[in-house]
CSV table of C-alpha atoms in Angstrom, one decimal:
chain,number,residue,atom,x,y,z
N,1,MET,CA,12.7,0.5,-48.2
N,2,SER,CA,9.5,2.4,-48.6
N,3,THR,CA,8.4,4.9,-45.8
N,4,GLU,CA,5.1,5.6,-47.5
N,5,PRO,CA,2.9,4.2,-44.6
N,6,LEU,CA,4.4,6.8,-42.3
N,7,ALA,CA,4.4,9.7,-44.7
N,8,GLY,CA,1.4,11.3,-43.1
N,9,LEU,CA,2.4,10.6,-39.5
N,10,GLN,CA,2.1,13.6,-37.2
N,11,PHE,CA,4.5,14.0,-34.3
N,12,PHE,CA,3.7,16.0,-31.1
N,13,ASP,CA,6.1,16.5,-28.2
N,14,ALA,CA,5.5,16.7,-24.5
N,15,ASP,CA,5.6,20.5,-24.3
N,16,ALA,CA,2.9,20.9,-26.9
N,17,ILE,CA,0.7,18.2,-25.3
N,18,ARG,CA,1.1,19.7,-21.8
N,19,ALA,CA,0.1,23.0,-23.1
N,20,ALA,CA,-3.0,21.6,-24.9
N,21,VAL,CA,-4.6,19.3,-22.2
N,22,GLY,CA,-5.0,19.2,-18.4
N,23,PHE,CA,-6.9,16.8,-16.2
N,24,GLU,CA,-9.9,19.2,-16.1
N,25,ASP,CA,-10.4,18.7,-19.9
N,26,LEU,CA,-10.6,14.9,-19.6
N,27,VAL,CA,-13.1,14.3,-16.8
N,28,GLU,CA,-16.2,14.1,-19.0
N,29,PRO,CA,-14.5,12.2,-21.9
N,30,VAL,CA,-13.1,9.6,-19.4
N,31,ALA,CA,-16.5,9.3,-17.8
N,32,ARG,CA,-18.0,8.5,-21.2
N,33,ALA,CA,-15.2,6.0,-21.9
N,34,PHE,CA,-15.7,4.2,-18.6
N,35,ALA,CA,-19.4,4.0,-19.3
N,36,ASP,CA,-18.8,2.5,-22.8
N,37,TYR,CA,-16.3,0.1,-21.3
N,38,SER,CA,-18.7,-1.1,-18.7
N,39,ARG,CA,-21.4,-1.7,-21.3
N,40,GLY,CA,-19.0,-4.1,-23.0
N,41,LEU,CA,-18.1,-1.9,-25.9
N,42,GLY,CA,-14.7,-2.1,-27.5
N,43,GLU,CA,-11.6,-3.7,-25.9
N,44,SER,CA,-9.0,-2.4,-23.5
N,45,PRO,CA,-6.2,-5.1,-22.9
N,46,VAL,CA,-3.2,-4.5,-20.7
N,47,SER,CA,0.2,-5.9,-20.6
N,48,MET,CA,2.8,-5.3,-17.9
N,49,PHE,CA,6.5,-6.3,-17.5
N,50,ALA,CA,9.6,-5.3,-15.6
N,51,PRO,CA,12.7,-5.4,-17.8
N,52,ALA,CA,14.8,-3.9,-15.0
N,53,GLY,CA,13.2,-5.8,-12.1
N,54,LYS,CA,12.5,-3.5,-9.2
N,55,GLU,CA,14.4,-0.8,-11.0
N,56,GLY,CA,11.7,-0.3,-13.7
N,57,ASP,CA,8.3,-1.3,-15.1
N,58,VAL,CA,6.5,-0.9,-18.3
N,59,HIS,CA,2.7,-0.8,-18.9
N,60,VAL,CA,1.4,-1.4,-22.4
N,61,LYS,CA,-2.2,-0.5,-22.8
N,62,SER,CA,-4.4,-0.3,-25.9
N,63,ALA,CA,-8.0,0.3,-26.7
N,64,TRP,CA,-10.7,0.8,-29.3
N,65,LEU,CA,-14.3,1.9,-29.0
N,66,PRO,CA,-17.0,1.7,-31.7
N,67,ASP,CA,-17.6,5.5,-32.1
N,68,SER,CA,-13.9,6.5,-31.9
N,69,PRO,CA,-12.2,7.6,-35.2
N,70,ILE,CA,-8.9,6.2,-33.8
N,71,PHE,CA,-7.5,3.4,-31.7
N,72,VAL,CA,-4.4,3.6,-29.6
N,73,VAL,CA,-1.5,1.7,-28.2
N,74,LYS,CA,0.2,3.4,-25.2
N,75,VAL,CA,3.6,2.5,-23.7
N,76,GLY,CA,4.2,4.1,-20.3
N,77,SER,CA,7.2,3.3,-18.1
N,78,TRP,CA,9.0,4.2,-14.9
N,79,PHE,CA,12.7,3.5,-14.5
N,80,ALA,CA,14.9,4.3,-11.6
N,81,GLU,CA,17.9,5.0,-13.9
N,82,ARG,CA,15.9,7.6,-15.7
N,83,ALA,CA,14.9,9.2,-12.3
N,84,ARG,CA,18.6,9.4,-11.4
N,85,ARG,CA,19.4,11.2,-14.7
N,86,GLU,CA,16.2,13.3,-15.3
N,87,ALA,CA,13.6,15.1,-13.1
N,88,THR,CA,11.4,12.1,-13.3
N,89,GLY,CA,11.5,8.4,-13.9
N,90,ALA,CA,8.3,8.4,-16.0
N,91,SER,CA,8.2,8.4,-19.8
N,92,GLY,CA,5.9,7.2,-22.5
N,93,VAL,CA,4.3,7.5,-25.9
N,94,ILE,CA,0.9,6.9,-27.4
N,95,MET,CA,0.7,5.6,-31.0
N,96,VAL,CA,-2.6,6.7,-32.7
N,97,PHE,CA,-4.1,4.7,-35.6
N,98,ASP,CA,-7.0,5.4,-38.0
N,99,ALA,CA,-9.8,3.2,-36.9
N,100,ARG,CA,-11.0,2.7,-40.5
N,101,THR,CA,-7.8,1.8,-42.2
N,102,GLY,CA,-5.3,0.8,-39.4
N,103,ASP,CA,-2.8,3.3,-40.6
N,104,PRO,CA,-0.6,5.1,-38.0
N,105,VAL,CA,-1.6,8.8,-38.0
N,106,ALA,CA,0.1,10.3,-35.0
N,107,LEU,CA,2.8,9.8,-32.4
N,108,LEU,CA,2.2,11.5,-29.0
N,109,ARG,CA,5.5,11.7,-27.2
N,110,ASP,CA,3.8,12.8,-24.0
N,111,ASP,CA,6.5,11.7,-21.5
N,112,HIS,CA,3.7,10.2,-19.3
N,113,HIS,CA,1.7,13.5,-19.1
N,114,LEU,CA,-1.5,12.0,-20.6
N,115,SER,CA,-1.3,9.0,-18.3
N,116,ASP,CA,-1.0,11.4,-15.4
N,117,VAL,CA,-3.9,13.6,-16.4
N,118,ARG,CA,-6.3,10.9,-17.4
N,119,THR,CA,-5.6,9.1,-14.1
N,120,ALA,CA,-6.3,12.4,-12.3
N,121,ALA,CA,-9.6,12.7,-14.3
N,122,ALA,CA,-10.6,9.3,-13.1
N,123,GLY,CA,-9.9,10.4,-9.5
N,124,ALA,CA,-12.0,13.5,-10.0
N,125,LEU,CA,-14.8,11.3,-11.3
N,126,ALA,CA,-14.5,8.9,-8.3
N,127,THR,CA,-14.7,11.8,-5.9
N,128,ARG,CA,-17.7,13.2,-7.7
N,129,LEU,CA,-19.5,9.8,-7.6
N,130,LEU,CA,-18.6,8.6,-4.2
N,131,ALA,CA,-17.3,11.3,-1.7
N,132,ARG,CA,-19.8,13.1,0.5
N,133,GLU,CA,-20.9,16.4,-0.9
N,134,TYR,CA,-19.5,18.4,2.1
N,135,SER,CA,-16.1,16.6,2.2
N,136,HIS,CA,-13.5,19.2,3.2
N,137,SER,CA,-10.4,17.3,4.4
N,138,VAL,CA,-8.0,15.4,2.2
N,139,GLY,CA,-5.2,13.0,3.3
N,140,VAL,CA,-2.7,11.9,0.7
N,141,LEU,CA,-0.1,9.2,0.9
N,142,GLY,CA,2.6,9.8,-1.7
N,143,THR,CA,4.6,12.9,-2.9
N,144,GLY,CA,4.8,12.5,-6.7
N,145,MET,CA,2.9,13.9,-9.7
N,146,GLN,CA,-0.1,11.8,-9.1
N,147,ALA,CA,-0.4,12.9,-5.5
N,148,PHE,CA,-0.3,16.5,-6.6
N,149,LEU,CA,-2.9,16.0,-9.4
N,150,GLN,CA,-5.2,13.9,-7.3
N,151,VAL,CA,-5.4,16.6,-4.6
N,152,LEU,CA,-6.2,19.2,-7.2
N,153,ALA,CA,-8.9,16.8,-8.7
N,154,ALA,CA,-10.5,16.3,-5.3
N,155,ALA,CA,-10.5,20.1,-4.7
N,156,GLY,CA,-12.2,20.6,-8.0
N,157,GLU,CA,-15.1,18.4,-6.9
N,158,ARG,CA,-15.5,19.1,-3.2
N,159,PRO,CA,-15.0,22.2,-0.9
N,160,VAL,CA,-11.6,21.2,0.3
N,161,THR,CA,-10.2,23.3,3.2
N,162,ASP,CA,-7.5,21.0,4.7
N,163,VAL,CA,-4.8,18.7,3.1
N,164,ARG,CA,-2.5,16.5,5.1
N,165,ILE,CA,0.5,14.9,3.2
N,166,TRP,CA,2.6,11.9,4.2
N,167,GLY,CA,5.7,10.8,2.3
N,168,ARG,CA,8.6,8.5,3.1
N,169,ARG,CA,11.0,11.3,2.7
N,170,THR,CA,10.5,14.8,4.1
N,171,ASP,CA,12.0,16.9,1.3
N,172,PRO,CA,9.6,15.6,-1.5
N,173,ALA,CA,6.7,16.0,1.0
N,174,ASN,CA,7.6,19.6,1.7
N,175,ARG,CA,8.0,20.3,-2.1
N,176,LEU,CA,4.5,18.8,-2.7
N,177,ALA,CA,3.1,21.0,0.0
N,178,ALA,CA,4.6,24.2,-1.5
N,179,ALA,CA,3.4,23.3,-5.0
N,180,LEU,CA,-0.2,22.8,-3.6
N,181,ARG,CA,-0.1,26.0,-1.7
N,182,GLU,CA,0.6,27.8,-5.0
N,183,ARG,CA,-2.5,26.3,-6.6
N,184,LEU,CA,-5.0,26.0,-3.6
N,185,ALA,CA,-5.2,29.5,-2.0
N,186,GLY,CA,-6.8,29.5,1.4
N,187,VAL,CA,-6.4,25.8,2.0
N,188,ASN,CA,-4.5,24.6,5.0
N,189,ILE,CA,-1.8,22.3,3.8
N,190,SER,CA,0.5,20.4,6.2
N,191,VAL,CA,3.0,17.5,6.2
N,192,VAL,CA,2.4,14.8,8.8
N,193,PRO,CA,4.9,12.3,10.2
N,194,THR,CA,2.9,9.0,9.7
N,195,PRO,CA,0.4,7.4,7.3
N,196,ARG,CA,-2.1,7.2,10.2
N,197,ASP,CA,-2.0,11.0,10.7
N,198,ALA,CA,-3.0,11.5,7.1
N,199,CYS,CA,-5.8,8.9,7.4
N,200,VAL,CA,-7.6,9.6,10.7
N,201,ASP,CA,-10.7,11.8,10.5
N,202,THR,CA,-10.2,12.5,6.8
N,203,ASP,CA,-13.1,12.8,4.4
N,204,ILE,CA,-11.1,11.9,1.3
N,205,LEU,CA,-8.0,9.7,1.4
N,206,ILE,CA,-5.8,9.5,-1.7
N,207,THR,CA,-3.1,6.8,-1.9
N,208,ALA,CA,-0.6,7.4,-4.7
N,209,THR,CA,2.5,5.4,-3.8
N,210,GLY,CA,4.5,2.5,-5.2
N,211,SER,CA,4.3,0.6,-1.9
N,212,THR,CA,4.7,-3.2,-1.9
N,213,GLN,CA,3.3,-3.5,1.7
N,214,PRO,CA,-0.1,-2.2,3.1
N,215,LEU,CA,0.1,1.4,4.3
N,216,VAL,CA,-3.5,2.0,5.4
N,217,GLU,CA,-5.2,0.0,8.3
N,218,ALA,CA,-9.0,-0.4,8.5
N,219,ASP,CA,-9.4,0.9,12.0
N,220,TRP,CA,-7.9,4.3,10.9
N,221,LEU,CA,-10.9,5.0,8.7
N,222,ALA,CA,-13.7,7.1,10.0
N,223,PRO,CA,-17.4,6.5,8.9
N,224,GLY,CA,-18.0,8.3,5.8
N,225,THR,CA,-14.4,8.2,4.4
N,226,HIS,CA,-13.9,8.0,0.7
N,227,ILE,CA,-10.6,6.4,-0.5
N,228,THR,CA,-9.2,6.9,-4.0
N,229,ALA,CA,-6.4,4.3,-4.4
N,230,MET,CA,-4.4,4.3,-7.6
N,231,GLY,CA,-0.8,3.6,-6.6
N,232,ALA,CA,-1.0,-0.1,-6.6
N,233,ASP,CA,-1.3,-0.8,-10.3
N,234,ASP,CA,0.5,-4.1,-10.8
N,235,ALA,CA,0.8,-7.5,-9.1
N,236,GLY,CA,3.6,-6.5,-6.9
N,237,LYS,CA,2.1,-3.4,-5.3
N,238,VAL,CA,-0.4,-2.8,-2.4
N,239,GLU,CA,-1.5,0.2,-0.4
N,240,LEU,CA,-4.7,-0.9,1.5
N,241,ALA,CA,-4.7,-3.6,4.2
N,242,PRO,CA,-7.3,-6.3,3.1
N,243,ALA,CA,-9.5,-5.4,6.1
N,244,CYS,CA,-10.0,-1.9,4.5
N,245,LEU,CA,-11.8,-3.6,1.6
N,246,ALA,CA,-13.7,-5.9,3.9
N,247,ARG,CA,-14.9,-2.9,5.8
N,248,ALA,CA,-15.9,-0.8,2.8
N,249,ASP,CA,-19.5,-0.5,2.0
N,250,VAL,CA,-18.9,0.3,-1.6
N,251,VAL,CA,-15.9,-0.8,-3.7
N,252,ALA,CA,-15.8,0.7,-7.1
N,253,VAL,CA,-13.2,-0.2,-9.8
N,254,ASP,CA,-12.3,0.8,-13.2
N,255,SER,CA,-12.3,-2.8,-14.3
N,256,ARG,CA,-13.5,-5.9,-12.4
N,257,GLU,CA,-11.3,-8.1,-14.6
N,258,LEU,CA,-8.1,-6.2,-14.1
N,259,THR,CA,-8.4,-5.4,-10.4
N,260,ALA,CA,-8.9,-9.1,-9.7
N,261,LEU,CA,-5.3,-9.5,-11.1
N,262,TYR,CA,-3.5,-6.4,-10.0
N,263,GLY,CA,-3.2,-4.2,-6.9
N,264,ASP,CA,-5.2,-4.1,-3.6
N,265,LEU,CA,-8.1,-6.3,-4.5
N,266,ALA,CA,-5.9,-9.0,-5.8
N,267,TYR,CA,-3.8,-8.8,-2.6
N,268,ALA,CA,-6.9,-9.1,-0.5
N,269,HIS,CA,-8.1,-12.1,-2.5
N,270,ALA,CA,-4.8,-13.8,-2.0
N,271,ALA,CA,-5.1,-13.2,1.7
N,272,GLY,CA,-8.6,-14.8,1.7
N,273,VAL,CA,-10.4,-11.5,2.2
N,274,ARG,CA,-13.4,-10.4,0.1
N,275,PRO,CA,-15.3,-7.1,0.1
N,276,LYS,CA,-18.6,-7.2,1.9
N,277,THR,CA,-20.3,-6.5,-1.4
N,278,ALA,CA,-19.3,-7.2,-5.0
N,279,PRO,CA,-17.2,-4.5,-6.7
N,280,VAL,CA,-19.0,-2.2,-9.1
N,281,GLU,CA,-17.4,-0.5,-12.0
N,282,LEU,CA,-17.2,3.3,-12.2
N,283,GLY,CA,-18.8,3.1,-15.7
N,284,GLU,CA,-21.9,1.6,-14.1
N,285,LEU,CA,-22.0,4.4,-11.6
N,286,VAL,CA,-21.7,6.9,-14.4
N,287,ASP,CA,-24.6,5.3,-16.2
N,288,SER,CA,-26.6,5.1,-12.9
N,289,ARG,CA,-27.0,1.4,-13.5
N,290,THR,CA,-25.6,0.6,-10.0
N,291,PRO,CA,-26.1,2.7,-6.9
N,292,GLY,CA,-23.0,4.2,-5.2
N,293,ARG,CA,-22.9,5.8,-1.8
N,294,ALA,CA,-26.3,5.4,-0.1
N,295,THR,CA,-25.6,7.1,3.3
N,296,ALA,CA,-23.2,9.6,4.8
N,297,GLY,CA,-21.7,7.1,7.1
N,298,GLN,CA,-20.7,4.6,4.4
N,299,ILE,CA,-17.0,4.0,3.7
N,300,THR,CA,-16.3,4.0,-0.1
N,301,VAL,CA,-13.2,2.9,-2.1
N,302,ALA,CA,-12.4,3.6,-5.7
N,303,LYS,CA,-9.6,1.2,-6.8
N,304,LEU,CA,-8.0,2.4,-10.1
N,305,ILE,CA,-5.6,0.3,-12.2
N,306,GLY,CA,-5.9,2.5,-15.4
N,307,LEU,CA,-7.5,1.5,-18.6
N,308,GLY,CA,-6.6,1.9,-22.3
N,309,VAL,CA,-10.0,3.5,-22.9
N,310,GLN,CA,-8.8,6.4,-20.7
N,311,ASP,CA,-5.8,6.8,-23.0
N,312,LEU,CA,-8.1,6.7,-26.0
N,313,ALA,CA,-10.2,9.4,-24.6
N,314,ALA,CA,-7.1,11.5,-23.8
N,315,ALA,CA,-5.7,11.0,-27.3
N,316,ASN,CA,-9.0,12.0,-29.0
N,317,VAL,CA,-9.2,15.3,-27.0
N,318,THR,CA,-5.4,16.0,-27.4
N,319,LEU,CA,-5.4,15.5,-31.2
N,320,ASP,CA,-8.5,17.6,-31.6
N,321,ARG,CA,-6.9,20.5,-29.8
N,322,LEU,CA,-3.4,20.2,-31.3
N,323,ARG,CA,-4.8,19.9,-34.8
N,324,ARG,CA,-6.8,23.0,-34.3
């Protein structure tokens, strides 16, 4: 059997990829990818399935954009059995193809790193576009990698001085607090006992859990709060009570099409609740084609599902750095 089509395939492992790219490197490329997507350029389909039921899920995302020299297919997964055996349940690869010939040119065995950092880049962008300039307090629900990165992303965009962490289990919450203290000198970081304690009087609220029931109630939100919600990324997950979306003055999404199917907006729609205004896409905010926050007292929500165009942007940056 001939192996000629794979003869030029480059392979890069997770250690090399982690050393090459962080979320800070992807904020601008992801912003451009969102803008292109919202202009109707390229395609970014998504497939999700759960071969292990509640014990695992798989997200298959792909994308091409007209000006990109490559297109990608990403497989990202989380399995409880892997979490029991390894430090994390997350794993994944991105297959990179030449956009002119269709030939596979690289395999990025990133073990979910690029999914993590491109999602954090989207969170940084949401904070930049929607949070009040003087936002200084952050509440975070969740204790995993995304909770860690999203706090760093918010702190990179706003003058954060206080972080409150809630998690279902105390030990992971304490580990997250310790890790953040190492990165955010001078910031007061504490673990709180309830989700409400993380939400009340918070300028920026981050939800990064795998919850299947709402965790955040609308009457906990102070005027001016910005929420970046990315944990509920499939049809079985939800973090925000529907009334949160009904109360929000601005709801921004990465994709109107996908957030109607997955996560908090889909859950609210099924409950018969609609946002007070139609959702806008982050790409439209990047392009200034749609207004975002208009006043300091508005409540804003960024609902992120995750798009293949983010993986495409991450792959382009990563390959450029690794090949150099």
